[in-house]
Coordinates of C-alpha atoms and ligand atoms in Angstrom, one line a residue:
M7 CA 1.1 -74.6 -31.6
V8 CA 1.6 -75.4 -27.9
G9 CA 0.1 -78.9 -27.9
N10 CA -2.4 -81.1 -29.7
I11 CA -5.0 -81.8 -27.0
L12 CA -7.7 -80.4 -29.4
A13 CA -6.4 -81.9 -32.7
G14 CA -9.4 -82.8 -34.8
K15 CA -11.7 -80.4 -33.0
V16 CA -13.7 -77.8 -34.8
A17 CA -14.8 -75.0 -32.4
V18 CA -17.2 -72.1 -32.5
I19 CA -16.8 -69.3 -29.9
T20 CA -19.3 -66.4 -29.6
G21 CA -18.2 -63.1 -28.2
A22 CA -14.7 -64.0 -29.4
A23 CA -13.4 -60.6 -30.5
Q24 CA -11.9 -59.8 -27.1
G25 CA -11.6 -60.8 -23.5
I26 CA -12.3 -64.4 -22.4
G27 CA -13.6 -65.5 -25.8
L28 CA -10.5 -64.3 -27.6
A29 CA -8.1 -65.8 -25.0
T30 CA -10.0 -69.1 -25.5
A31 CA -9.9 -68.9 -29.3
K32 CA -6.1 -68.5 -29.1
A33 CA -5.8 -71.4 -26.6
F34 CA -8.0 -73.7 -28.7
A35 CA -5.9 -72.9 -31.9
D36 CA -2.7 -73.4 -29.9
E37 CA -3.9 -76.9 -29.0
G38 CA -4.7 -77.8 -32.6
A39 CA -8.4 -76.9 -33.0
A40 CA -9.8 -75.1 -36.0
V41 CA -11.7 -72.1 -34.6
G42 CA -14.6 -70.0 -35.8
L43 CA -14.6 -66.7 -33.9
L44 CA -18.1 -65.1 -33.9
D45 CA -18.9 -61.6 -32.7
L46 CA -21.1 -58.6 -33.2
N47 CA -17.9 -56.6 -33.9
E48 CA -17.1 -57.7 -37.4
G49 CA -13.9 -55.7 -38.0
L50 CA -12.3 -56.7 -34.7
V51 CA -13.3 -60.4 -34.9
R52 CA -11.9 -60.7 -38.5
D53 CA -8.7 -59.0 -37.4
Q54 CA -8.3 -61.3 -34.4
A55 CA -8.9 -64.5 -36.5
A56 CA -6.4 -63.2 -39.1
A57 CA -3.8 -62.8 -36.2
I58 CA -4.4 -66.4 -35.2
V59 CA -3.9 -67.6 -38.8
A60 CA -0.7 -65.4 -39.1
A61 CA 0.6 -67.2 -35.9
G62 CA 0.1 -70.6 -37.6
G63 CA -3.4 -71.5 -36.3
R64 CA -6.6 -72.4 -38.2
A65 CA -9.3 -69.8 -37.7
M66 CA -12.0 -67.7 -39.3
G67 CA -13.8 -64.6 -38.1
Q68 CA -17.5 -64.2 -38.7
I69 CA -20.0 -61.5 -37.8
C70 CA -22.8 -62.9 -35.6
D71 CA -25.5 -61.3 -33.5
V72 CA -26.5 -64.0 -31.0
R73 CA -29.9 -62.4 -30.6
E74 CA -30.9 -63.3 -34.2
E75 CA -31.5 -66.9 -35.1
T76 CA -30.7 -66.4 -38.9
S77 CA -27.4 -64.7 -38.0
V78 CA -26.5 -67.5 -35.6
G79 CA -27.5 -70.3 -38.0
K80 CA -25.6 -68.7 -40.8
A81 CA -22.4 -68.1 -38.9
I82 CA -22.2 -71.6 -37.4
G83 CA -23.0 -73.1 -40.8
L84 CA -20.1 -71.2 -42.4
V85 CA -17.7 -72.5 -39.8
G86 CA -19.0 -76.1 -40.5
D87 CA -18.6 -75.6 -44.3
A88 CA -15.0 -74.3 -43.8
F89 CA -13.6 -76.8 -41.3
G90 CA -16.1 -79.7 -41.1
P91 CA -18.8 -80.4 -38.5
V92 CA -18.5 -78.3 -35.3
N93 CA -17.8 -80.5 -32.3
V94 CA -16.9 -77.8 -29.7
G95 CA -19.0 -74.7 -29.0
M96 CA -18.5 -72.0 -26.4
C97 CA -21.5 -69.9 -25.9
N98 CA -19.8 -66.9 -24.4
A99 CA -21.2 -63.6 -25.6
A100 CA -22.9 -61.5 -23.0
A101 CA -24.3 -58.0 -22.9
L102 CA -23.1 -55.2 -20.7
T103 CA -25.9 -54.9 -18.2
P104 CA -26.7 -51.9 -16.1
T105 CA -26.0 -51.7 -12.3
V106 CA -29.4 -50.7 -11.1
S107 CA -31.9 -51.9 -8.5
I108 CA -34.9 -54.0 -9.7
K109 CA -37.3 -51.2 -8.9
D110 CA -35.5 -48.8 -11.2
L111 CA -34.6 -51.3 -14.0
S112 CA -36.3 -50.5 -17.3
L113 CA -38.1 -53.3 -19.2
E114 CA -35.8 -52.5 -22.2
D115 CA -32.6 -53.2 -20.2
W116 CA -34.1 -56.4 -18.7
N117 CA -35.1 -57.6 -22.2
Q118 CA -31.7 -56.8 -23.7
A119 CA -30.0 -58.9 -21.0
L120 CA -32.3 -61.8 -21.6
A121 CA -31.9 -61.5 -25.4
V122 CA -28.1 -61.7 -25.4
N123 CA -27.2 -63.6 -22.2
L124 CA -30.0 -66.3 -22.3
T125 CA -31.8 -66.4 -25.7
G126 CA -28.4 -65.9 -27.4
V127 CA -27.0 -69.0 -25.6
F128 CA -30.2 -71.0 -26.4
L129 CA -29.9 -70.1 -30.2
T130 CA -26.2 -70.9 -30.3
A131 CA -26.7 -74.3 -28.6
K132 CA -29.7 -75.0 -30.8
H133 CA -27.6 -74.5 -34.0
L134 CA -24.6 -76.3 -32.6
L135 CA -26.4 -79.4 -31.7
P136 CA -27.2 -80.6 -35.3
Q137 CA -23.5 -80.1 -36.2
M138 CA -22.5 -82.2 -33.1
L139 CA -25.0 -84.9 -33.9
S140 CA -23.5 -85.2 -37.4
A141 CA -20.0 -85.1 -36.0
G142 CA -20.9 -87.9 -33.6
S143 CA -19.7 -86.1 -30.5
G144 CA -19.5 -82.6 -29.0
S145 CA -18.8 -80.4 -26.0
I146 CA -20.9 -77.3 -25.3
I147 CA -19.3 -74.8 -22.9
I148 CA -21.6 -72.1 -21.6
T149 CA -19.9 -69.1 -20.0
A150 CA -21.9 -68.4 -16.9
S151 CA -20.4 -66.5 -13.8
Q152 CA -19.8 -66.8 -10.1
M153 CA -22.9 -64.5 -10.0
A154 CA -25.0 -67.5 -11.2
R155 CA -24.6 -68.6 -7.5
V156 CA -23.9 -65.5 -5.5
A157 CA -26.5 -62.7 -5.8
T158 CA -25.3 -59.1 -5.9
P159 CA -27.6 -56.1 -5.3
Q160 CA -28.2 -54.0 -8.5
R161 CA -27.0 -56.8 -10.7
G162 CA -30.5 -58.4 -11.2
P163 CA -30.4 -59.0 -15.0
Y164 CA -26.9 -60.4 -14.9
C165 CA -27.4 -62.7 -11.9
S166 CA -30.8 -63.9 -13.2
T167 CA -29.6 -64.7 -16.7
K168 CA -26.4 -66.3 -15.5
G169 CA -28.3 -68.4 -13.0
A170 CA -30.6 -69.6 -15.7
L171 CA -27.6 -70.8 -17.8
L172 CA -26.7 -73.4 -15.2
Q173 CA -30.1 -75.0 -15.6
L174 CA -30.0 -74.7 -19.4
A175 CA -26.6 -76.6 -19.5
K176 CA -28.0 -79.3 -17.4
V177 CA -31.1 -79.8 -19.6
I178 CA -28.9 -80.0 -22.7
A179 CA -26.6 -82.4 -20.9
L180 CA -29.5 -84.7 -20.1
E181 CA -31.1 -84.5 -23.5
H182 CA -27.8 -85.5 -25.3
A183 CA -25.9 -87.7 -22.8
G184 CA -26.6 -90.7 -25.1
D185 CA -25.3 -88.9 -28.2
G186 CA -21.8 -88.3 -26.9
I187 CA -22.5 -84.6 -26.5
R188 CA -21.6 -83.0 -23.2
A189 CA -22.7 -79.6 -21.9
N190 CA -21.2 -77.7 -18.9
T191 CA -21.0 -74.2 -17.6
L192 CA -17.8 -72.4 -17.0
S193 CA -18.1 -69.8 -14.3
P194 CA -15.4 -67.1 -13.9
G195 CA -15.1 -64.7 -11.0
G196 CA -13.9 -61.2 -11.9
V197 CA -11.6 -61.3 -14.9
A198 CA -9.6 -58.3 -16.2
T199 CA -11.3 -57.6 -19.5
D200 CA -12.8 -54.7 -21.3
R201 CA -16.1 -55.5 -19.7
L202 CA -14.7 -54.6 -16.2
A203 CA -12.8 -51.6 -17.6
R204 CA -16.2 -50.3 -18.8
Q205 CA -18.0 -51.2 -15.6
F206 CA -15.5 -49.6 -13.3
G207 CA -14.2 -46.8 -15.5
D208 CA -10.8 -48.5 -16.1
L209 CA -9.0 -51.7 -15.3
D210 CA -6.8 -50.3 -12.5
R211 CA -9.8 -49.2 -10.7
A212 CA -11.5 -52.6 -11.2
E213 CA -8.5 -54.3 -9.8
R214 CA -8.3 -51.9 -6.8
E215 CA -12.0 -52.1 -6.0
W216 CA -13.1 -55.6 -7.0
G217 CA -9.8 -57.6 -6.9
P218 CA -9.8 -57.7 -3.0
T219 CA -13.3 -59.1 -2.9
H220 CA -11.8 -62.3 -4.3
P221 CA -10.1 -64.3 -1.5
V222 CA -6.9 -64.7 -3.6
G223 CA -6.8 -60.9 -3.5
R224 CA -6.9 -60.1 -7.3
L225 CA -8.9 -60.4 -10.5
G226 CA -8.4 -63.3 -12.8
Q227 CA -6.7 -63.1 -16.2
P228 CA -8.5 -64.3 -19.4
D229 CA -5.9 -67.1 -19.9
E230 CA -6.8 -68.6 -16.5
I231 CA -10.3 -69.1 -17.8
A232 CA -9.2 -70.2 -21.3
R233 CA -7.1 -73.1 -19.9
A234 CA -10.3 -74.4 -18.2
A235 CA -12.2 -74.1 -21.5
V236 CA -9.5 -76.2 -23.2
Y237 CA -10.1 -78.9 -20.6
L238 CA -13.9 -78.8 -21.1
A239 CA -13.4 -78.9 -24.9
S240 CA -11.0 -81.8 -24.8
D241 CA -11.7 -85.5 -24.3
D242 CA -9.8 -85.2 -21.0
S243 CA -13.2 -84.1 -19.6
S244 CA -15.1 -87.0 -21.1
F245 CA -16.9 -87.9 -17.8
M246 CA -18.0 -84.4 -17.1
T247 CA -21.4 -83.2 -18.2
G248 CA -24.2 -81.2 -16.6
A249 CA -21.7 -79.5 -14.3
D250 CA -20.5 -76.0 -13.4
M251 CA -16.8 -75.4 -13.3
L252 CA -16.2 -72.5 -11.0
I253 CA -12.9 -70.5 -11.4
D254 CA -13.4 -67.5 -9.2
G255 CA -10.4 -67.0 -6.9
G256 CA -12.6 -68.2 -4.0
Y257 CA -15.3 -65.6 -4.5
A258 CA -18.2 -68.0 -4.0
A259 CA -16.5 -69.9 -1.1
R260 CA -17.7 -67.6 1.6
Ligands
NAD311 N1 -14.9 -60.4 -17.2 C1 -15.5 -60.9 -16.1 O1 -15.3 -60.4 -15.0 C2 -16.5 -62.0 -16.1 C3 -16.9 -62.6 -14.9 C4 -17.8 -63.7 -15.0 C5 -18.3 -64.1 -16.2 N2 -18.0 -63.4 -17.4 C6 -18.6 -63.9 -18.6 O2 -17.6 -64.2 -19.5 C7 -18.0 -64.0 -20.9 C8 -17.0 -63.1 -21.6 O3 -16.8 -62.0 -20.8 P1 -15.7 -60.8 -21.2 O4 -15.3 -60.1 -19.9 O5 -14.6 -61.4 -22.0 O6 -16.7 -59.9 -22.1 P2 -16.4 -58.6 -23.0 O7 -17.5 -57.7 -22.7 O8 -14.9 -58.2 -22.9 O9 -16.6 -59.3 -24.5 C9 -17.8 -59.7 -24.9 C10 -17.8 -59.9 -26.4 O10 -19.2 -60.3 -26.7 C11 -19.5 -59.6 -27.9 N3 -21.0 -59.4 -28.0 C12 -21.8 -58.6 -27.2 N4 -23.1 -58.8 -27.6 C13 -23.1 -59.7 -28.7 C14 -24.1 -60.2 -29.5 N5 -25.4 -59.8 -29.4 N6 -23.7 -61.1 -30.4 C15 -22.4 -61.5 -30.6 N7 -21.4 -61.0 -29.8 C16 -21.8 -60.1 -28.9 C17 -18.9 -58.2 -27.7 O11 -18.7 -57.6 -29.0 C18 -17.5 -58.6 -27.1 O12 -16.5 -58.9 -28.1 C19 -19.4 -63.3 -20.7 O13 -20.4 -64.3 -20.8 C20 -19.4 -62.8 -19.3 O14 -20.6 -62.6 -18.7 C21 -17.1 -62.4 -17.4

């Protein structure tokens, strides 16, 4: 354990088998939280949770498809049963969306982006809120993107769904400000994860081609986003709700 900023917190993270979700799960556990790692990839998420436990943390891995309400409700319920009412939730899972113009985009690809990136976040938040109401407090962190603000050609489904998340977080923040429950978005710029490796072919190419588009001259690392998630999960951010925390190497500044 590195610190205890999150002692007493019970966290759920979707899309936690790899990348930003996994880095955040490790950072939360290092700071004393009990963490439920939820992901579509059951084998990997269970292995990653077991590794956190082996390192001295409190964690469990659970299969979850954020597109399916019964799956989301069951997974969040199991974390609550194991560790107590969930008071931190990171809605982080997102689909790999195609790079294609709107005129060539299939309805199927559009619907898949909406189902995971937007409906998945709605369902996760919907099932987190009763847990947080019973816990008496909570922090919902929705992983958006710098592309929620900056449009990019051929990234229509991604930009549209991520932009919508900024508004969804604000609505949740206003609906629950009186309940001690906060909701914010966390918006990374390009971060070196498997997502970018798949989008660009490999990570070296992603770093070469996309790193320089960030004013700091490089991609971010998952840990640089996880530290911000620790802040949003902790009581240090108690006056912050309905906001977007942009961590993008300056991408959206120009
Ligand atoms: N990596 C970046 O450059 C970047 C930039 C801005 C925002 N983001 C956002 O950060 C978040 C995490 O990104 P990442 O790069 O770590 O992603 P990633 O693709 O490496 O990991 C995503 C995880 O989500 C899981 N997942 C996919 N569909 C799911 C579903 N239906 N139900 C449950 N789990 C599902 C996958 O199995 C995977 O483990 C995403 O919301 C992404 O949009 C990433």
